[in-house]
Short mmCIF file of C-alpha atoms and ligand atoms in Angstrom, two decimals:
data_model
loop_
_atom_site.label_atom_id
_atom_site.label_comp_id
_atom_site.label_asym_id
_atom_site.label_seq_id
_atom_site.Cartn_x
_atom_site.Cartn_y
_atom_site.Cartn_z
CA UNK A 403 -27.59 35.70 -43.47
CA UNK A 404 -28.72 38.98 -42.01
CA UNK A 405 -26.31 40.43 -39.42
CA UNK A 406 -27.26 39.68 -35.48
CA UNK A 407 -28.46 42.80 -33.35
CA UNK A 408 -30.35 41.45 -30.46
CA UNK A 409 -29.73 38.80 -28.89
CA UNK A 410 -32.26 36.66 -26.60
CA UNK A 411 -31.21 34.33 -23.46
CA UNK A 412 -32.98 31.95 -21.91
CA UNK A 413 -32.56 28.97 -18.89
CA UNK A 414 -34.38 25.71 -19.58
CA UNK A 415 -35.11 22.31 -18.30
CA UNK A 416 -33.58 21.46 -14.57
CA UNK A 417 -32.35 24.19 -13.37
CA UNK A 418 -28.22 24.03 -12.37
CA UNK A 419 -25.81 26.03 -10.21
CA UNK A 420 -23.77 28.05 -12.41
CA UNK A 421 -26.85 29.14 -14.67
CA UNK A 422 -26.76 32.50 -13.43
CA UNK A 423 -23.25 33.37 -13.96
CA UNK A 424 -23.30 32.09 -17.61
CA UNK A 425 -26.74 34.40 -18.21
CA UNK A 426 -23.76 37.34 -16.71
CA UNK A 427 -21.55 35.91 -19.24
CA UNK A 428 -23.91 35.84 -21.88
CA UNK A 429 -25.08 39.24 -21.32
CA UNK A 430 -21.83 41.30 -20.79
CA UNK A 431 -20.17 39.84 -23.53
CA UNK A 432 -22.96 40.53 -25.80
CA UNK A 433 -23.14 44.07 -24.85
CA UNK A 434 -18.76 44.34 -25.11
CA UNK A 435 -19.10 43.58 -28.52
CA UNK A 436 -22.16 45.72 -29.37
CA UNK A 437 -25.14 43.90 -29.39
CA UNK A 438 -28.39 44.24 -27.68
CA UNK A 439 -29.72 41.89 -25.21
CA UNK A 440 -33.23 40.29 -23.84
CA UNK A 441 -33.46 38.32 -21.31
CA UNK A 442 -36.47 35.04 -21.73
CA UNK A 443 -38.44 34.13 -18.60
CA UNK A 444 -39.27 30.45 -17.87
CA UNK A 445 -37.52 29.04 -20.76
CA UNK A 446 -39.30 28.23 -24.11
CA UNK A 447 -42.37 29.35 -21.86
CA UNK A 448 -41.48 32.67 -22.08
CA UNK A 449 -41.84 32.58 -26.05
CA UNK A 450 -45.04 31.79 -25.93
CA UNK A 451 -46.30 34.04 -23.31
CA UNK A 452 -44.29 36.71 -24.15
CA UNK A 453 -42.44 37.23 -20.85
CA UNK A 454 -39.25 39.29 -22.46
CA UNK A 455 -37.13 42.25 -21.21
CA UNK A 456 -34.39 44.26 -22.38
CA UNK A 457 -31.08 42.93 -20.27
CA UNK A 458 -28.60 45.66 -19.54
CA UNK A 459 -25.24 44.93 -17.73
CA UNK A 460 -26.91 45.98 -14.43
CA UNK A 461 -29.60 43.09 -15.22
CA UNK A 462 -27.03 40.89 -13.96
CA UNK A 463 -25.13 42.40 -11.43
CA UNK A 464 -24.63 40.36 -8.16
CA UNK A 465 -25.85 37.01 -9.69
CA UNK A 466 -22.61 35.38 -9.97
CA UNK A 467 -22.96 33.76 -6.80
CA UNK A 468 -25.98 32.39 -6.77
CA UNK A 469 -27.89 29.07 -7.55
CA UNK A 470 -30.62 28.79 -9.51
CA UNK A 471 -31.75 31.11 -12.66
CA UNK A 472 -32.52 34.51 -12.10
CA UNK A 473 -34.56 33.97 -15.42
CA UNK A 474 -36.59 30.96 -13.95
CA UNK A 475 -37.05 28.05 -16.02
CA UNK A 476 -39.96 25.86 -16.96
CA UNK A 477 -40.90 23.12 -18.87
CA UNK A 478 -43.07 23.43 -22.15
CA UNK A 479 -45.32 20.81 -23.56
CA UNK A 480 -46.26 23.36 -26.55
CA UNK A 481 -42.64 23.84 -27.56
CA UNK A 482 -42.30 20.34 -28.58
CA UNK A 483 -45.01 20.79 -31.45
CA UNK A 484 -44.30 22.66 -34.67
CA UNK A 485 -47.40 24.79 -33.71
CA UNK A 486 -46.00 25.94 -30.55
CA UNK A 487 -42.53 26.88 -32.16
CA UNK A 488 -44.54 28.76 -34.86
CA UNK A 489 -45.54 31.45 -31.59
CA UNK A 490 -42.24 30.99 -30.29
CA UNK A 491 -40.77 32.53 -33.75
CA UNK A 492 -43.46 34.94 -34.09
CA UNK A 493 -42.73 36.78 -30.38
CA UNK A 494 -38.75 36.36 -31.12
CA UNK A 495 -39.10 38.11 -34.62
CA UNK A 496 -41.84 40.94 -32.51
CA UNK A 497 -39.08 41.63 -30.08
CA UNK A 498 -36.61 41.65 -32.90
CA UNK A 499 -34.44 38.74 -31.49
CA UNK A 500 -32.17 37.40 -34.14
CA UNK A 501 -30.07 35.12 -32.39
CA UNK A 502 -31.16 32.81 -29.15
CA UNK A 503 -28.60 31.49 -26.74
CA UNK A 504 -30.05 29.06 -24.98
CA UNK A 505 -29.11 27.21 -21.17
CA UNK A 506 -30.23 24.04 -20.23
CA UNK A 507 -29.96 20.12 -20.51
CA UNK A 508 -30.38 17.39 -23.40
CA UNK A 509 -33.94 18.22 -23.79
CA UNK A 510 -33.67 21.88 -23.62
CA UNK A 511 -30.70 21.63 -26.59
CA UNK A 512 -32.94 19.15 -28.57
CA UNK A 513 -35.75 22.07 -28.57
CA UNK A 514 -33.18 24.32 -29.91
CA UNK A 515 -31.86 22.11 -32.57
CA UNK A 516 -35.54 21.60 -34.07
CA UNK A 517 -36.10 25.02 -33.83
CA UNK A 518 -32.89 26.51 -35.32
CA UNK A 519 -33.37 23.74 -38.03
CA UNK A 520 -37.33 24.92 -38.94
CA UNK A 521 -36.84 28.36 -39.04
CA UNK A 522 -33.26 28.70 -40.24
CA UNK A 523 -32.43 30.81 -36.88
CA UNK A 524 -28.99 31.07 -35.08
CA UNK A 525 -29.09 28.97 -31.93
CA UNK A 526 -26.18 28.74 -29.55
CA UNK A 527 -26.23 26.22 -26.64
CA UNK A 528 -24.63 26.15 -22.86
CA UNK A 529 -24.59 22.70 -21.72
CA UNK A 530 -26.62 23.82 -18.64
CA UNK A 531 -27.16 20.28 -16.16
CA UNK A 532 -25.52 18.43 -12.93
CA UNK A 533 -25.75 15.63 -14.86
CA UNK A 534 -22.98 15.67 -16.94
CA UNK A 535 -24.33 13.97 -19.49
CA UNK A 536 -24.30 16.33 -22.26
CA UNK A 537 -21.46 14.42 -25.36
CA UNK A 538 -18.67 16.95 -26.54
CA UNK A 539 -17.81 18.68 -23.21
CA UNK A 540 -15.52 17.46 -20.41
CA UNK A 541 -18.16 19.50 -18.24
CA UNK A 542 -21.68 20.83 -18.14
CA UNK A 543 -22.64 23.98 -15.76
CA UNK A 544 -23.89 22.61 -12.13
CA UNK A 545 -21.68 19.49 -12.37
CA UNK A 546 -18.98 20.14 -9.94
CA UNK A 547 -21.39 22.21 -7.48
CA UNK A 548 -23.64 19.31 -7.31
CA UNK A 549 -20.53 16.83 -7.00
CA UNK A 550 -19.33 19.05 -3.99
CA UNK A 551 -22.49 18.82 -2.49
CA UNK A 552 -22.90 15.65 -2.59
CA UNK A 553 -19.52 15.17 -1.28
CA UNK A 554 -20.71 17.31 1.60
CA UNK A 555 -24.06 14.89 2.25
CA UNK A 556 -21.78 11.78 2.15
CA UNK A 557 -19.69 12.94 4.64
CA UNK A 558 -22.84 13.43 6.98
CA UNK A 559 -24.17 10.30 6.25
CA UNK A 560 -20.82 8.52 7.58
CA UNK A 561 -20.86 9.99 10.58
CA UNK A 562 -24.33 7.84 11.16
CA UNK A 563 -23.31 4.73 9.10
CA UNK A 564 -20.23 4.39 11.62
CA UNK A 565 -21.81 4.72 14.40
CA UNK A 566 -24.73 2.31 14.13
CA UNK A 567 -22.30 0.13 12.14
CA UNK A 568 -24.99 0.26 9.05
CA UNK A 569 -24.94 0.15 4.88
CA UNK A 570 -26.60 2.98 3.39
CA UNK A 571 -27.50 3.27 0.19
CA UNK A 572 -27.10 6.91 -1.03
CA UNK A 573 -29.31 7.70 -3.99
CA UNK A 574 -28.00 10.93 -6.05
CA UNK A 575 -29.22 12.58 -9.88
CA UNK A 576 -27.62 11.75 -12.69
CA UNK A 577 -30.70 10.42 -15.24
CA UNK A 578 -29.13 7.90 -16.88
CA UNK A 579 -25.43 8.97 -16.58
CA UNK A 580 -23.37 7.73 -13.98
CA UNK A 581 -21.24 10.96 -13.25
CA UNK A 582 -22.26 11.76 -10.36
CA UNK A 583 -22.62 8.55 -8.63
CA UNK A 584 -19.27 7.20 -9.97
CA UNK A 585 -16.90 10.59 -9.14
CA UNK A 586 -19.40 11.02 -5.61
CA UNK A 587 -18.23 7.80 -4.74
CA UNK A 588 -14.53 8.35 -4.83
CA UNK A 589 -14.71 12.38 -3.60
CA UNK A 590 -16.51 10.71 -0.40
CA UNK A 591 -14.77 7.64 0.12
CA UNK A 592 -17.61 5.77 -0.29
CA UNK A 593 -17.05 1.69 -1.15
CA UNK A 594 -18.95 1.47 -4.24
CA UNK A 595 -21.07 3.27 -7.29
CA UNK A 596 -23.65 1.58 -8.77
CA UNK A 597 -24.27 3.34 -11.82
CA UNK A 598 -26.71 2.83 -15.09
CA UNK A 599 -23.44 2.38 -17.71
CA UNK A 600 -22.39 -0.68 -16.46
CA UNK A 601 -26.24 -2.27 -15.30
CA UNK A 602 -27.44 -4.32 -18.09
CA UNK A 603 -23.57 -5.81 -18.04
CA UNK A 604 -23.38 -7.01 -14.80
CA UNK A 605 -25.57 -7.26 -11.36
CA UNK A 606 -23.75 -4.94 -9.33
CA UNK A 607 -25.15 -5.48 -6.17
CA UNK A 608 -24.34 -9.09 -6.29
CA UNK A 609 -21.08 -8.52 -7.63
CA UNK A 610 -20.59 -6.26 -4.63
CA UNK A 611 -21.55 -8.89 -2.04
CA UNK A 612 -20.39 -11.64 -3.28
CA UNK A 613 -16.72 -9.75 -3.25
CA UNK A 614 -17.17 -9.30 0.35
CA UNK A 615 -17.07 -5.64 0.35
CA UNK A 616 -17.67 -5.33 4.05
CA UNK A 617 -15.65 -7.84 5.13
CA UNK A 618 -12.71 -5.24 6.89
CA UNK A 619 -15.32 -2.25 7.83
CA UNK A 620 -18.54 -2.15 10.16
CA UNK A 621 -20.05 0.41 7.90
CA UNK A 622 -20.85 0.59 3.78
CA UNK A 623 -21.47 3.37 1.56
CA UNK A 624 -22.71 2.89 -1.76
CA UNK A 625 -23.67 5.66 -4.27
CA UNK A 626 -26.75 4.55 -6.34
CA UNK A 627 -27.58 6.86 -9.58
CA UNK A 628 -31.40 7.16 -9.76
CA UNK A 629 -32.02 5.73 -12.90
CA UNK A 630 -34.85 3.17 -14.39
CA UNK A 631 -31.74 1.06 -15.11
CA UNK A 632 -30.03 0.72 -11.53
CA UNK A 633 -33.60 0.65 -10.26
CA UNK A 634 -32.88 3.22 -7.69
CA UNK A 635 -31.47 2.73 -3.88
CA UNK A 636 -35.04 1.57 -2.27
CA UNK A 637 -35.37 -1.05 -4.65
CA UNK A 638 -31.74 -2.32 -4.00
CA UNK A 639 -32.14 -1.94 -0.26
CA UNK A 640 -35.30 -3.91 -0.81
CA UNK A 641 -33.23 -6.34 -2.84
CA UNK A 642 -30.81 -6.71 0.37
CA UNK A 643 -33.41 -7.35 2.89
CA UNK A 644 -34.35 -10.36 0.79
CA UNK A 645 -31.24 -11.73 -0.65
CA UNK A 646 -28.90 -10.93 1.92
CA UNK A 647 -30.98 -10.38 5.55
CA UNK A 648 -27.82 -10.39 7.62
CA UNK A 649 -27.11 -6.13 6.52
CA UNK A 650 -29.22 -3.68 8.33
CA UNK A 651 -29.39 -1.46 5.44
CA UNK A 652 -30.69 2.36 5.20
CA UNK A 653 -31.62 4.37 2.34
CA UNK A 654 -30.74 8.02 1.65
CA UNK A 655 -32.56 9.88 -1.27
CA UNK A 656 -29.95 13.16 -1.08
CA UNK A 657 -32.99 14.57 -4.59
CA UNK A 658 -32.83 18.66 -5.01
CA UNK A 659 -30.41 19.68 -2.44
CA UNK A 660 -27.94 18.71 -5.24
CA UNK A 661 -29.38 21.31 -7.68
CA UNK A 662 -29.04 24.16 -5.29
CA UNK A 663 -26.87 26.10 -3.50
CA UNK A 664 -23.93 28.71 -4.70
CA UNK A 665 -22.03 27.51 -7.47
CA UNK A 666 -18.43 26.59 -6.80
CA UNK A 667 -15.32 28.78 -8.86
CA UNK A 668 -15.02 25.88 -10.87
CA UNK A 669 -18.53 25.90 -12.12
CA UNK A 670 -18.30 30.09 -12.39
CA UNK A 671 -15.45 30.00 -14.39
CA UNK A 672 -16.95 27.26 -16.87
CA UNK A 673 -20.07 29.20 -17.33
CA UNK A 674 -18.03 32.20 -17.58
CA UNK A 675 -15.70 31.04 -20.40
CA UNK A 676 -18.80 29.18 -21.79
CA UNK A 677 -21.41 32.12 -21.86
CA UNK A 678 -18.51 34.50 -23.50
CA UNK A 679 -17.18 31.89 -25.85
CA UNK A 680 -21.45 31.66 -27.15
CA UNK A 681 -21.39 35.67 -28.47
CA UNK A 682 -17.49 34.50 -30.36
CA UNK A 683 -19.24 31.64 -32.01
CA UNK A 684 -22.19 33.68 -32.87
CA UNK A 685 -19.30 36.24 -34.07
CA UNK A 686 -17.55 33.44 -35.79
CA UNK A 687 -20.98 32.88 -38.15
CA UNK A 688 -21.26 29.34 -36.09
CA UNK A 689 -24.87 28.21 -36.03
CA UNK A 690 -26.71 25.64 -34.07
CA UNK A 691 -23.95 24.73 -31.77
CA UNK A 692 -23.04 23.77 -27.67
CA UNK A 693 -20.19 25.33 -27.10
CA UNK A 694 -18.37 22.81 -24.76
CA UNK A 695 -15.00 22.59 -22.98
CA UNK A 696 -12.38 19.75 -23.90
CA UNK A 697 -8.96 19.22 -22.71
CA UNK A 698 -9.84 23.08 -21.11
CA UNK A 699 -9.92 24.55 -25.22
CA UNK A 700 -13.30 26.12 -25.90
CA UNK A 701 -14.94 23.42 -28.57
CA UNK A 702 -17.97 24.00 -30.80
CA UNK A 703 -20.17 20.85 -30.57
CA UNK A 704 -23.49 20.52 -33.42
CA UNK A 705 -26.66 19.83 -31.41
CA UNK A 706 -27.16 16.52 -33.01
CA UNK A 707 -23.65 14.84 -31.22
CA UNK A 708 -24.41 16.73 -27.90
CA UNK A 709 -27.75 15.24 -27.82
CA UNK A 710 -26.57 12.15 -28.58
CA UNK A 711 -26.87 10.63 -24.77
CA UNK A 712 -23.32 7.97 -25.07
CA UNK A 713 -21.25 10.41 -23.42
CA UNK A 714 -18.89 7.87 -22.42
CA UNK A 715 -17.95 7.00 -18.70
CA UNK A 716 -14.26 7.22 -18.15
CA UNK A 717 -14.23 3.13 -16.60
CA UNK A 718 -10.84 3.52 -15.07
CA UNK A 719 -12.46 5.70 -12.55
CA UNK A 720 -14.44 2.12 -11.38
CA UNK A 721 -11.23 0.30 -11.17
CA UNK A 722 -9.90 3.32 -8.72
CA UNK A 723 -12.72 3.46 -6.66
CA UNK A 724 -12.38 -0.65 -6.36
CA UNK A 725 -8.76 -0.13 -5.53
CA UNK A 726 -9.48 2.00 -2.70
CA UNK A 727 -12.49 0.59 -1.22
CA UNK A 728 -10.62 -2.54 0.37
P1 ADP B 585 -33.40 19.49 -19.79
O1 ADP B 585 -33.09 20.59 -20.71
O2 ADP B 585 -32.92 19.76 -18.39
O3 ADP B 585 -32.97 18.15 -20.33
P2 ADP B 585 -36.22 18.81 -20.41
O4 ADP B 585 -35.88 17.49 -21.01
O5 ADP B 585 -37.37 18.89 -19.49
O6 ADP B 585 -35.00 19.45 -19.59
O7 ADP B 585 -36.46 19.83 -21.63
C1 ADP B 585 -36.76 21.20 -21.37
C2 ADP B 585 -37.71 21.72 -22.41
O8 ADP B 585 -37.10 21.64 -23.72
C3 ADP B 585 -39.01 20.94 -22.58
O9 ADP B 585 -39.98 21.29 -21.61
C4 ADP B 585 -39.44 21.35 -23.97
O10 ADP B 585 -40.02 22.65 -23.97
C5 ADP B 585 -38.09 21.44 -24.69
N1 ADP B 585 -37.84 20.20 -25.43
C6 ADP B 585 -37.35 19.03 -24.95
N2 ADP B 585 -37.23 18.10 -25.90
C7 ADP B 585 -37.70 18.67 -27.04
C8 ADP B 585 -37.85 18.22 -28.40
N3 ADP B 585 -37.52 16.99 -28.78
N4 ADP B 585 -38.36 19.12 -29.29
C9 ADP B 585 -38.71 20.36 -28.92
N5 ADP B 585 -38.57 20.83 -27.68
C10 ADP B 585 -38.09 20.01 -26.74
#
């Protein structure tokens, strides 16, 4: 294989706190041990409207700190058909890009994978989403800023649930992992998670009532994961008002204010040792690879098990958050 020069970077999918400081990563790392950088705009996008520039360390000075991408992100139709990654590989081989590290989520590493599989071209990915759900890494980037925020929203909320003696349903992101629902729930105190993992197996919200979870408090929080498969907090709350009258429920939808805000040391650190572990593996003649973080040991996961979407939920975390919610 002919030897890497240039490297190209991009952000893709959702965007996650935590992005930017792995793009520092990335980049300073890259340039440490000699190679030359570009920076992608809006993802895939980017390839195909040529929005590329020449990243220096200064590129990424004063970023570490905050949310979002400096390199935007976008989503790209085109990039899913061969056609579309035909003028992606075209503008990376113009630009004389022969390696791509790219940032993002399940669908953004799924891109790469087809990609790095068509054109035989070295693809390294950052598990960039606060969803967690990404299989082979303990974390993804965004995950513990997002959890913290939430965290922060929860505690709001109880000030209002205690007073007017209410149950609130708390919606937060996740897709169809229950990370940040299930670990929300016992960060905040909350009395209950009901999360997509465990749906089809039993009716939670039942379950929940029928257990009397309210029986010692005047107030209820319950995390909901927006999901298809949970059905999402208004159609619970909508379940209560029928099935069970007696609750005055509320609904909270806490949506994008978990994807912002500055990412917390945890989350700077994993990008960090991420982004700089992506130019070793490129170094170490790894291809087509997330590089992920287990048991904190850098770990070198192929696309096809990242993508996978049965990252496991750890399930003793429910019986903890059971525990303490009597
Ligand atoms: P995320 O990376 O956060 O999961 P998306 O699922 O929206 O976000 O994916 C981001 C982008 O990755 C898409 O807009 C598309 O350009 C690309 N992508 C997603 N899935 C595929 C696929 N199966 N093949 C090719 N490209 C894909």
């Amino acid at each position: 294989m002919a030897a890497i020069k240039t490297i190209g970077i991009l952000t893709s999918g959702g965007d996650a706190p935590g992005m930017n400081a792995a793009i520092r990563a990335v980049t300073r790392s890259a340039i440490f041990s000699g190679f030359k950088v570009k920076g992608i705009y809006r993802g895939y996008k980017g390839l195909l409207t040529n929005e590329i520039v020449d990243f220096k360390t200064q590129n990424v000075s004063n970023i570490i700190q905050m949310g979002g991408t400096i390199l935007k992100t976008a989503r790209c139709q085109e990039f899913k058909s061969p056609e579309g990654r035909q003028l992606a590989y075209d503008t990376l081989r113009q630009h004389e890009i022969d390696a791509l590290v790219v940032i993002g989520g399940d669908g953004s590493l799924s891109g790469a994978r087809a990609f790095a599989t068509e054109f035989n071209f070295p693809c390294i990915g950052l598990p960039g989403t606060i969803d967690n759900d990404l299989y082979g890494t303990d974390e993804t980037i965004g995950y513990d800023t997002a959890l913290n925020t939430i965290m922060e929203c929860v505690d709001k909320i109880r000030d209002t649930a205690t007073s007017h003696e209410r149950l609130f349903f708390i919606e937060v992101m996740g897709r169809d992992a229950g990370f940040l629902a299930l670990n929300g729930a016992i960060a905040s105190g909350a009395e209950a998670a009901i999360i997509p993992e465990i749906s089809t197996e039993v009716d939670q919200l039942a379950e929940l009532i029928q257990n009397g979870f309210r029986k010692s408090k005047n107030s209820s929080i319950v995390l909901v994961a927006e999901s298809p498969v949970t059905g999402g907090a208004m159609a619970l709350a909508e379940r209560v008002n029928k099935e069970y009258p007696e609750y005055d429920v509320r609904v909270s939808i806490l949506g994008h204010l978990q994807r912002g805000g500055s990412p917390t040391a945890r989350d700077r650190i994993l990008a960090s040792r991420l982004g700089s572990a992506a130019i070793d593996a490129l170094l170490d003649d790894q291809r087509n690879v997330m590089i992920g973080i287990s048991n904190d040991e850098i770990v070198y996961v192929p696309f096809s098990k990242a993508i996978k979407k049965d990252k496991p939920i750890n399930r003793s975390l429910l019986d903890t958050l059971r525990r303490l919610s009597i």
